[in-house]
Amino acid sequence: FERASPAPFASGPRDLIVVCHRTPDKVAQGRFRLDNLPDGRVDLLARCASAAIFTSHGVRRETRLWLALQDQSVCLCLDGSTARGMHPDERTLAAAMKRTLAVEHGATSRADTANGWSYHAGGLEQRLRELRQQRPVSRGPRPILQLHEDGEATLQELLAAGGGGQPAASPGAVLVLGDQLGFTSGEEALLASAGARRATVSPRGLLTSHCIVLAHHALDEAEARVGLAASPVE
């Protein structure tokens, strides 16, 4: 985990928001059992965290994952730039989530509680508002990409074509993904009003964690192409 990782891409930070529904109160309060992660589908949250942050020999320092627990109007954030001593297995990630959530509900804080994880009030709407204001210096607005089975184009096509006045490797992409229940009509309207573009990563319905991996791949490729094009010819 502590091996050197590549320098952050020049395009800026990458934020992924997973919109979660029907999260039980015991999960949101950190009262779930580590020996029964499918109860409350904590295993799915942990898989998303693993897919979002970890690479083969390190972590994506430029990436943040936001687990938006919509029913409780709170978010858990895993920041790759501050994550330390963590492993990609579900139990380790679930234990870190449990500590962070439990502290917010009265448990005693430990030295490893803030191990890249943080707790934030507000759900999808507040995260979009805040993230759109966080833009790289001298760069345009951050593009919002909604991963959806009924996307207007594949993510690769949108990144290659740009669109909306944004270059192919727009700075600091914000990707929004749904859980197994997709998006509510209110969330769809919110994303549309924020100017989100719908993209798909597969002609088939996939697990959210798998979509995260495919989205990272598409963004990595797009940024690599832009980096090569910007490199001076020797």
PDB file of N, CA and C in Angstrom, residues 132-213:
ATOM      1  N   ARG A 132     -18.877  21.324  -7.720  1.00  0.00           N
ATOM      2  CA  ARG A 132     -18.840  22.205  -8.900  1.00  0.00           C
ATOM      3  C   ARG A 132     -18.064  23.485  -8.618  1.00  0.00           C
ATOM      4  N   GLN A 133     -17.990  23.858  -7.339  1.00  0.00           N
ATOM      5  CA  GLN A 133     -17.242  25.064  -6.973  1.00  0.00           C
ATOM      6  C   GLN A 133     -15.755  24.794  -6.823  1.00  0.00           C
ATOM      7  N   GLN A 134     -15.390  23.517  -6.723  1.00  0.00           N
ATOM      8  CA  GLN A 134     -13.983  23.147  -6.585  1.00  0.00           C
ATOM      9  C   GLN A 134     -13.420  22.856  -7.971  1.00  0.00           C
ATOM     10  N   ARG A 135     -12.781  23.826  -8.549  1.00  0.00           N
ATOM     11  CA  ARG A 135     -12.245  23.635  -9.895  1.00  0.00           C
ATOM     12  C   ARG A 135     -10.759  23.945  -9.904  1.00  0.00           C
ATOM     13  N   PRO A 136     -10.012  23.251 -10.759  1.00  0.00           N
ATOM     14  CA  PRO A 136      -8.591  23.565 -10.874  1.00  0.00           C
ATOM     15  C   PRO A 136      -8.380  25.023 -11.270  1.00  0.00           C
ATOM     16  N   VAL A 137      -7.294  25.607 -10.789  1.00  0.00           N
ATOM     17  CA  VAL A 137      -7.007  27.006 -11.079  1.00  0.00           C
ATOM     18  C   VAL A 137      -6.942  27.235 -12.590  1.00  0.00           C
ATOM     19  N   SER A 138      -7.573  28.307 -13.038  1.00  0.00           N
ATOM     20  CA  SER A 138      -7.554  28.708 -14.448  1.00  0.00           C
ATOM     21  C   SER A 138      -8.198  27.669 -15.356  1.00  0.00           C
ATOM     22  N   ARG A 139      -9.070  26.837 -14.816  1.00  0.00           N
ATOM     23  CA  ARG A 139      -9.767  25.852 -15.632  1.00  0.00           C
ATOM     24  C   ARG A 139     -11.263  26.158 -15.628  1.00  0.00           C
ATOM     25  N   GLY A 140     -11.960  25.572 -16.576  1.00  0.00           N
ATOM     26  CA  GLY A 140     -13.390  25.773 -16.676  1.00  0.00           C
ATOM     27  C   GLY A 140     -14.146  24.939 -15.651  1.00  0.00           C
ATOM     28  N   PRO A 141     -15.477  24.952 -15.723  1.00  0.00           N
ATOM     29  CA  PRO A 141     -16.283  24.197 -14.768  1.00  0.00           C
ATOM     30  C   PRO A 141     -16.038  22.697 -14.895  1.00  0.00           C
ATOM     31  N   ARG A 142     -16.191  22.002 -13.796  1.00  0.00           N
ATOM     32  CA  ARG A 142     -15.984  20.560 -13.801  1.00  0.00           C
ATOM     33  C   ARG A 142     -17.140  19.863 -14.496  1.00  0.00           C
ATOM     34  N   PRO A 143     -16.859  18.956 -15.415  1.00  0.00           N
ATOM     35  CA  PRO A 143     -17.942  18.238 -16.091  1.00  0.00           C
ATOM     36  C   PRO A 143     -18.580  17.214 -15.163  1.00  0.00           C
ATOM     37  N   ILE A 144     -19.891  17.078 -15.238  1.00  0.00           N
ATOM     38  CA  ILE A 144     -20.617  16.076 -14.463  1.00  0.00           C
ATOM     39  C   ILE A 144     -21.102  15.009 -15.426  1.00  0.00           C
ATOM     40  N   LEU A 145     -20.702  13.777 -15.175  1.00  0.00           N
ATOM     41  CA  LEU A 145     -21.050  12.661 -16.043  1.00  0.00           C
ATOM     42  C   LEU A 145     -21.862  11.655 -15.246  1.00  0.00           C
ATOM     43  N   GLN A 146     -23.088  11.406 -15.683  1.00  0.00           N
ATOM     44  CA  GLN A 146     -23.966  10.450 -15.023  1.00  0.00           C
ATOM     45  C   GLN A 146     -23.864   9.119 -15.756  1.00  0.00           C
ATOM     46  N   LEU A 147     -23.383   8.088 -15.080  1.00  0.00           N
ATOM     47  CA  LEU A 147     -23.326   6.772 -15.702  1.00  0.00           C
ATOM     48  C   LEU A 147     -24.706   6.139 -15.629  1.00  0.00           C
ATOM     49  N   HIS A 148     -25.213   5.761 -16.798  1.00  0.00           N
ATOM     50  CA  HIS A 148     -26.615   5.337 -16.902  1.00  0.00           C
ATOM     51  C   HIS A 148     -26.731   4.303 -18.011  1.00  0.00           C
ATOM     52  N   GLU A 149     -27.594   3.313 -17.812  1.00  0.00           N
ATOM     53  CA  GLU A 149     -27.794   2.297 -18.839  1.00  0.00           C
ATOM     54  C   GLU A 149     -28.327   2.912 -20.129  1.00  0.00           C
ATOM     55  N   ASP A 150     -29.068   4.009 -20.027  1.00  0.00           N
ATOM     56  CA  ASP A 150     -29.635   4.681 -21.208  1.00  0.00           C
ATOM     57  C   ASP A 150     -28.830   5.931 -21.540  1.00  0.00           C
ATOM     58  N   GLY A 151     -27.522   5.808 -21.562  1.00  0.00           N
ATOM     59  CA  GLY A 151     -26.676   6.948 -21.867  1.00  0.00           C
ATOM     60  C   GLY A 151     -26.812   7.415 -23.299  1.00  0.00           C
ATOM     61  N   GLU A 152     -26.554   8.698 -23.525  1.00  0.00           N
ATOM     62  CA  GLU A 152     -26.631   9.252 -24.876  1.00  0.00           C
ATOM     63  C   GLU A 152     -25.506   8.729 -25.754  1.00  0.00           C
ATOM     64  N   ALA A 153     -24.417   8.284 -25.132  1.00  0.00           N
ATOM     65  CA  ALA A 153     -23.271   7.730 -25.845  1.00  0.00           C
ATOM     66  C   ALA A 153     -22.435   6.966 -24.833  1.00  0.00           C
ATOM     67  N   THR A 154     -21.428   6.241 -25.322  1.00  0.00           N
ATOM     68  CA  THR A 154     -20.528   5.594 -24.378  1.00  0.00           C
ATOM     69  C   THR A 154     -19.645   6.652 -23.731  1.00  0.00           C
ATOM     70  N   LEU A 155     -19.112   6.316 -22.574  1.00  0.00           N
ATOM     71  CA  LEU A 155     -18.233   7.263 -21.885  1.00  0.00           C
ATOM     72  C   LEU A 155     -17.010   7.566 -22.739  1.00  0.00           C
ATOM     73  N   GLN A 156     -16.478   6.563 -23.414  1.00  0.00           N
ATOM     74  CA  GLN A 156     -15.327   6.795 -24.288  1.00  0.00           C
ATOM     75  C   GLN A 156     -15.646   7.787 -25.389  1.00  0.00           C
ATOM     76  N   GLU A 157     -16.850   7.676 -25.966  1.00  0.00           N
ATOM     77  CA  GLU A 157     -17.244   8.595 -27.041  1.00  0.00           C
ATOM     78  C   GLU A 157     -17.387  10.021 -26.530  1.00  0.00           C
ATOM     79  N   LEU A 158     -17.998  10.177 -25.352  1.00  0.00           N
ATOM     80  CA  LEU A 158     -18.151  11.522 -24.798  1.00  0.00           C
ATOM     81  C   LEU A 158     -16.800  12.149 -24.482  1.00  0.00           C
ATOM     82  N   LEU A 159     -15.893  11.352 -23.957  1.00  0.00           N
ATOM     83  CA  LEU A 159     -14.573  11.879 -23.615  1.00  0.00           C
ATOM     84  C   LEU A 159     -13.769  12.232 -24.862  1.00  0.00           C
ATOM     85  N   ALA A 160     -13.950  11.450 -25.915  1.00  0.00           N
ATOM     86  CA  ALA A 160     -13.211  11.713 -27.152  1.00  0.00           C
ATOM     87  C   ALA A 160     -13.746  12.939 -27.869  1.00  0.00           C
ATOM     88  N   ALA A 161     -15.066  13.124 -27.798  1.00  0.00           N
ATOM     89  CA  ALA A 161     -15.683  14.226 -28.534  1.00  0.00           C
ATOM     90  C   ALA A 161     -15.734  15.516 -27.748  1.00  0.00           C
ATOM     91  N   GLY A 162     -15.596  15.418 -26.428  1.00  0.00           N
ATOM     92  CA  GLY A 162     -15.760  16.620 -25.611  1.00  0.00           C
ATOM     93  C   GLY A 162     -17.229  16.951 -25.526  1.00  0.00           C
ATOM     94  N   GLY A 163     -17.617  18.057 -26.024  1.00  0.00           N
ATOM     95  CA  GLY A 163     -19.011  18.461 -26.007  1.00  0.00           C
ATOM     96  C   GLY A 163     -19.276  19.509 -24.954  1.00  0.00           C
ATOM     97  N   GLY A 164     -20.254  20.346 -25.221  1.00  0.00           N
ATOM     98  CA  GLY A 164     -20.601  21.388 -24.259  1.00  0.00           C
ATOM     99  C   GLY A 164     -19.483  22.380 -24.052  1.00  0.00           C
ATOM    100  N   GLY A 165     -18.593  22.516 -25.054  1.00  0.00           N
ATOM    101  CA  GLY A 165     -17.489  23.446 -24.918  1.00  0.00           C
ATOM    102  C   GLY A 165     -16.351  22.924 -24.071  1.00  0.00           C
ATOM    103  N   GLN A 166     -16.441  21.668 -23.629  1.00  0.00           N
ATOM    104  CA  GLN A 166     -15.410  21.111 -22.769  1.00  0.00           C
ATOM    105  C   GLN A 166     -14.484  20.215 -23.589  1.00  0.00           C
ATOM    106  N   PRO A 167     -13.176  20.279 -23.328  1.00  0.00           N
ATOM    107  CA  PRO A 167     -12.237  19.419 -24.039  1.00  0.00           C
ATOM    108  C   PRO A 167     -12.411  17.967 -23.663  1.00  0.00           C
ATOM    109  N   ALA A 168     -11.796  17.085 -24.425  1.00  0.00           N
ATOM    110  CA  ALA A 168     -11.978  15.653 -24.218  1.00  0.00           C
ATOM    111  C   ALA A 168     -11.584  15.226 -22.809  1.00  0.00           C
ATOM    112  N   ALA A 169     -10.470  15.721 -22.307  1.00  0.00           N
ATOM    113  CA  ALA A 169     -10.059  15.372 -20.941  1.00  0.00           C
ATOM    114  C   ALA A 169     -10.329  16.558 -20.033  1.00  0.00           C
ATOM    115  N   SER A 170     -11.604  16.829 -19.798  1.00  0.00           N
ATOM    116  CA  SER A 170     -12.000  17.975 -18.992  1.00  0.00           C
ATOM    117  C   SER A 170     -11.443  17.859 -17.593  1.00  0.00           C
ATOM    118  N   PRO A 171     -11.093  18.983 -16.963  1.00  0.00           N
ATOM    119  CA  PRO A 171     -10.478  18.934 -15.641  1.00  0.00           C
ATOM    120  C   PRO A 171     -11.445  18.470 -14.560  1.00  0.00           C
ATOM    121  N   GLY A 172     -10.958  17.577 -13.703  1.00  0.00           N
ATOM    122  CA  GLY A 172     -11.712  17.216 -12.511  1.00  0.00           C
ATOM    123  C   GLY A 172     -13.088  16.656 -12.746  1.00  0.00           C
ATOM    124  N   ALA A 173     -13.174  15.579 -13.499  1.00  0.00           N
ATOM    125  CA  ALA A 173     -14.484  14.999 -13.788  1.00  0.00           C
ATOM    126  C   ALA A 173     -15.196  14.575 -12.504  1.00  0.00           C
ATOM    127  N   VAL A 174     -16.516  14.791 -12.477  1.00  0.00           N
ATOM    128  CA  VAL A 174     -17.374  14.309 -11.392  1.00  0.00           C
ATOM    129  C   VAL A 174     -18.291  13.251 -11.994  1.00  0.00           C
ATOM    130  N   LEU A 175     -18.129  12.005 -11.555  1.00  0.00           N
ATOM    131  CA  LEU A 175     -18.946  10.912 -12.057  1.00  0.00           C
ATOM    132  C   LEU A 175     -19.993  10.547 -11.017  1.00  0.00           C
ATOM    133  N   VAL A 176     -21.228  10.356 -11.471  1.00  0.00           N
ATOM    134  CA  VAL A 176     -22.327  10.010 -10.571  1.00  0.00           C
ATOM    135  C   VAL A 176     -22.889   8.660 -11.001  1.00  0.00           C
ATOM    136  N   LEU A 177     -22.938   7.733 -10.070  1.00  0.00           N
ATOM    137  CA  LEU A 177     -23.430   6.395 -10.342  1.00  0.00           C
ATOM    138  C   LEU A 177     -24.562   6.050  -9.388  1.00  0.00           C
ATOM    139  N   GLY A 178     -25.504   5.246  -9.858  1.00  0.00           N
ATOM    140  CA  GLY A 178     -26.580   4.789  -9.003  1.00  0.00           C
ATOM    141  C   GLY A 178     -26.262   3.433  -8.401  1.00  0.00           C
ATOM    142  N   ASP A 179     -27.078   3.025  -7.436  1.00  0.00           N
ATOM    143  CA  ASP A 179     -26.945   1.684  -6.887  1.00  0.00           C
ATOM    144  C   ASP A 179     -27.847   0.746  -7.683  1.00  0.00           C
ATOM    145  N   GLN A 180     -28.200  -0.398  -7.110  1.00  0.00           N
ATOM    146  CA  GLN A 180     -29.030  -1.359  -7.839  1.00  0.00           C
ATOM    147  C   GLN A 180     -30.428  -0.820  -8.116  1.00  0.00           C
ATOM    148  N   LEU A 181     -30.825   0.256  -7.424  1.00  0.00           N
ATOM    149  CA  LEU A 181     -32.149   0.852  -7.642  1.00  0.00           C
ATOM    150  C   LEU A 181     -32.117   1.998  -8.643  1.00  0.00           C
ATOM    151  N   GLY A 182     -30.923   2.356  -9.117  1.00  0.00           N
ATOM    152  CA  GLY A 182     -30.828   3.438 -10.097  1.00  0.00           C
ATOM    153  C   GLY A 182     -30.993   4.801  -9.457  1.00  0.00           C
ATOM    154  N   PHE A 183     -31.707   5.684 -10.150  1.00  0.00           N
ATOM    155  CA  PHE A 183     -31.923   7.054  -9.680  1.00  0.00           C
ATOM    156  C   PHE A 183     -33.417   7.322  -9.543  1.00  0.00           C
ATOM    157  N   THR A 184     -33.796   8.098  -8.545  1.00  0.00           N
ATOM    158  CA  THR A 184     -35.186   8.532  -8.422  1.00  0.00           C
ATOM    159  C   THR A 184     -35.455   9.638  -9.431  1.00  0.00           C
ATOM    160  N   SER A 185     -36.734   9.953  -9.641  1.00  0.00           N
ATOM    161  CA  SER A 185     -37.081  11.027 -10.582  1.00  0.00           C
ATOM    162  C   SER A 185     -36.516  12.360 -10.100  1.00  0.00           C
ATOM    163  N   GLY A 186     -36.506  12.559  -8.784  1.00  0.00           N
ATOM    164  CA  GLY A 186     -35.938  13.795  -8.237  1.00  0.00           C
ATOM    165  C   GLY A 186     -34.446  13.891  -8.482  1.00  0.00           C
ATOM    166  N   GLU A 187     -33.749  12.785  -8.338  1.00  0.00           N
ATOM    167  CA  GLU A 187     -32.304  12.783  -8.590  1.00  0.00           C
ATOM    168  C   GLU A 187     -32.009  12.987 -10.069  1.00  0.00           C
ATOM    169  N   GLU A 188     -32.831  12.408 -10.913  1.00  0.00           N
ATOM    170  CA  GLU A 188     -32.662  12.613 -12.359  1.00  0.00           C
ATOM    171  C   GLU A 188     -32.827  14.098 -12.699  1.00  0.00           C
ATOM    172  N   ALA A 189     -33.837  14.727 -12.118  1.00  0.00           N
ATOM    173  CA  ALA A 189     -34.084  16.144 -12.382  1.00  0.00           C
ATOM    174  C   ALA A 189     -32.938  16.997 -11.853  1.00  0.00           C
ATOM    175  N   LEU A 190     -32.422  16.650 -10.689  1.00  0.00           N
ATOM    176  CA  LEU A 190     -31.309  17.386 -10.098  1.00  0.00           C
ATOM    177  C   LEU A 190     -30.075  17.313 -10.994  1.00  0.00           C
ATOM    178  N   LEU A 191     -29.768  16.133 -11.493  1.00  0.00           N
ATOM    179  CA  LEU A 191     -28.603  15.966 -12.361  1.00  0.00           C
ATOM    180  C   LEU A 191     -28.786  16.702 -13.681  1.00  0.00           C
ATOM    181  N   ALA A 192     -30.008  16.654 -14.215  1.00  0.00           N
ATOM    182  CA  ALA A 192     -30.270  17.368 -15.467  1.00  0.00           C
ATOM    183  C   ALA A 192     -30.093  18.871 -15.284  1.00  0.00           C
ATOM    184  N   SER A 193     -30.570  19.410 -14.153  1.00  0.00           N
ATOM    185  CA  SER A 193     -30.442  20.849 -13.906  1.00  0.00           C
ATOM    186  C   SER A 193     -28.991  21.249 -13.686  1.00  0.00           C
ATOM    187  N   ALA A 194     -28.160  20.289 -13.255  1.00  0.00           N
ATOM    188  CA  ALA A 194     -26.731  20.562 -13.043  1.00  0.00           C
ATOM    189  C   ALA A 194     -25.930  20.422 -14.326  1.00  0.00           C
ATOM    190  N   GLY A 195     -26.614  20.057 -15.417  1.00  0.00           N
ATOM    191  CA  GLY A 195     -25.926  19.944 -16.700  1.00  0.00           C
ATOM    192  C   GLY A 195     -25.201  18.631 -16.905  1.00  0.00           C
ATOM    193  N   ALA A 196     -25.591  17.605 -16.157  1.00  0.00           N
ATOM    194  CA  ALA A 196     -24.928  16.308 -16.291  1.00  0.00           C
ATOM    195  C   ALA A 196     -25.227  15.688 -17.650  1.00  0.00           C
ATOM    196  N   ARG A 197     -24.230  15.022 -18.198  1.00  0.00           N
ATOM    197  CA  ARG A 197     -24.414  14.271 -19.439  1.00  0.00           C
ATOM    198  C   ARG A 197     -24.438  12.794 -19.121  1.00  0.00           C
ATOM    199  N   ARG A 198     -25.354  12.084 -19.755  1.00  0.00           N
ATOM    200  CA  ARG A 198     -25.505  10.653 -19.522  1.00  0.00           C
ATOM    201  C   ARG A 198     -24.541   9.867 -20.402  1.00  0.00           C
ATOM    202  N   ALA A 199     -23.838   8.942 -19.777  1.00  0.00           N
ATOM    203  CA  ALA A 199     -22.916   8.088 -20.517  1.00  0.00           C
ATOM    204  C   ALA A 199     -23.095   6.650 -20.040  1.00  0.00           C
ATOM    205  N   THR A 200     -22.813   5.727 -20.911  1.00  0.00           N
ATOM    206  CA  THR A 200     -22.889   4.317 -20.561  1.00  0.00           C
ATOM    207  C   THR A 200     -21.515   3.678 -20.723  1.00  0.00           C
ATOM    208  N   VAL A 201     -21.247   2.653 -19.935  1.00  0.00           N
ATOM    209  CA  VAL A 201     -19.967   1.958 -20.051  1.00  0.00           C
ATOM    210  C   VAL A 201     -20.135   0.540 -20.580  1.00  0.00           C
ATOM    211  N   SER A 202     -21.390   0.110 -20.788  1.00  0.00           N
ATOM    212  CA  SER A 202     -21.632  -1.236 -21.294  1.00  0.00           C
ATOM    213  C   SER A 202     -23.057  -1.328 -21.825  1.00  0.00           C
ATOM    214  N   PRO A 203     -23.282  -2.160 -22.839  1.00  0.00           N
ATOM    215  CA  PRO A 203     -24.660  -2.374 -23.307  1.00  0.00           C
ATOM    216  C   PRO A 203     -25.478  -3.208 -22.328  1.00  0.00           C
ATOM    217  N   ARG A 204     -24.836  -3.735 -21.294  1.00  0.00           N
ATOM    218  CA  ARG A 204     -25.523  -4.538 -20.290  1.00  0.00           C
ATOM    219  C   ARG A 204     -25.517  -3.834 -18.936  1.00  0.00           C
ATOM    220  N   GLY A 205     -26.472  -4.188 -18.104  1.00  0.00           N
ATOM    221  CA  GLY A 205     -26.472  -3.670 -16.749  1.00  0.00           C
ATOM    222  C   GLY A 205     -25.363  -4.330 -15.947  1.00  0.00           C
ATOM    223  N   LEU A 206     -24.530  -3.527 -15.292  1.00  0.00           N
ATOM    224  CA  LEU A 206     -23.385  -4.042 -14.548  1.00  0.00           C
ATOM    225  C   LEU A 206     -23.473  -3.639 -13.081  1.00  0.00           C
ATOM    226  N   LEU A 207     -22.677  -4.304 -12.263  1.00  0.00           N
ATOM    227  CA  LEU A 207     -22.556  -3.899 -10.873  1.00  0.00           C
ATOM    228  C   LEU A 207     -21.921  -2.514 -10.803  1.00  0.00           C
ATOM    229  N   THR A 208     -22.307  -1.733  -9.815  1.00  0.00           N
ATOM    230  CA  THR A 208     -21.767  -0.375  -9.684  1.00  0.00           C
ATOM    231  C   THR A 208     -20.248  -0.395  -9.565  1.00  0.00           C
ATOM    232  N   SER A 209     -19.714  -1.339  -8.802  1.00  0.00           N
ATOM    233  CA  SER A 209     -18.261  -1.414  -8.640  1.00  0.00           C
ATOM    234  C   SER A 209     -17.572  -1.702  -9.960  1.00  0.00           C
ATOM    235  N   HIS A 210     -18.188  -2.500 -10.822  1.00  0.00           N
ATOM    236  CA  HIS A 210     -17.604  -2.783 -12.131  1.00  0.00           C
ATOM    237  C   HIS A 210     -17.652  -1.538 -13.020  1.00  0.00           C
ATOM    238  N   CYS A 211     -18.735  -0.787 -12.914  1.00  0.00           N
ATOM    239  CA  CYS A 211     -18.842   0.460 -13.693  1.00  0.00           C
ATOM    240  C   CYS A 211     -17.755   1.449 -13.280  1.00  0.00           C
ATOM    241  N   ILE A 212     -17.417   1.475 -12.007  1.00  0.00           N
ATOM    242  CA  ILE A 212     -16.365   2.373 -11.530  1.00  0.00           C
ATOM    243  C   ILE A 212     -15.038   2.027 -12.195  1.00  0.00           C
ATOM    244  N   VAL A 213     -14.709   0.738 -12.256  1.00  0.00           N
ATOM    245  CA  VAL A 213     -13.451   0.311 -12.880  1.00  0.00           C
ATOM    246  C   VAL A 213     -13.426   0.708 -14.350  1.00  0.00           C
TER     247      VAL A 213
END
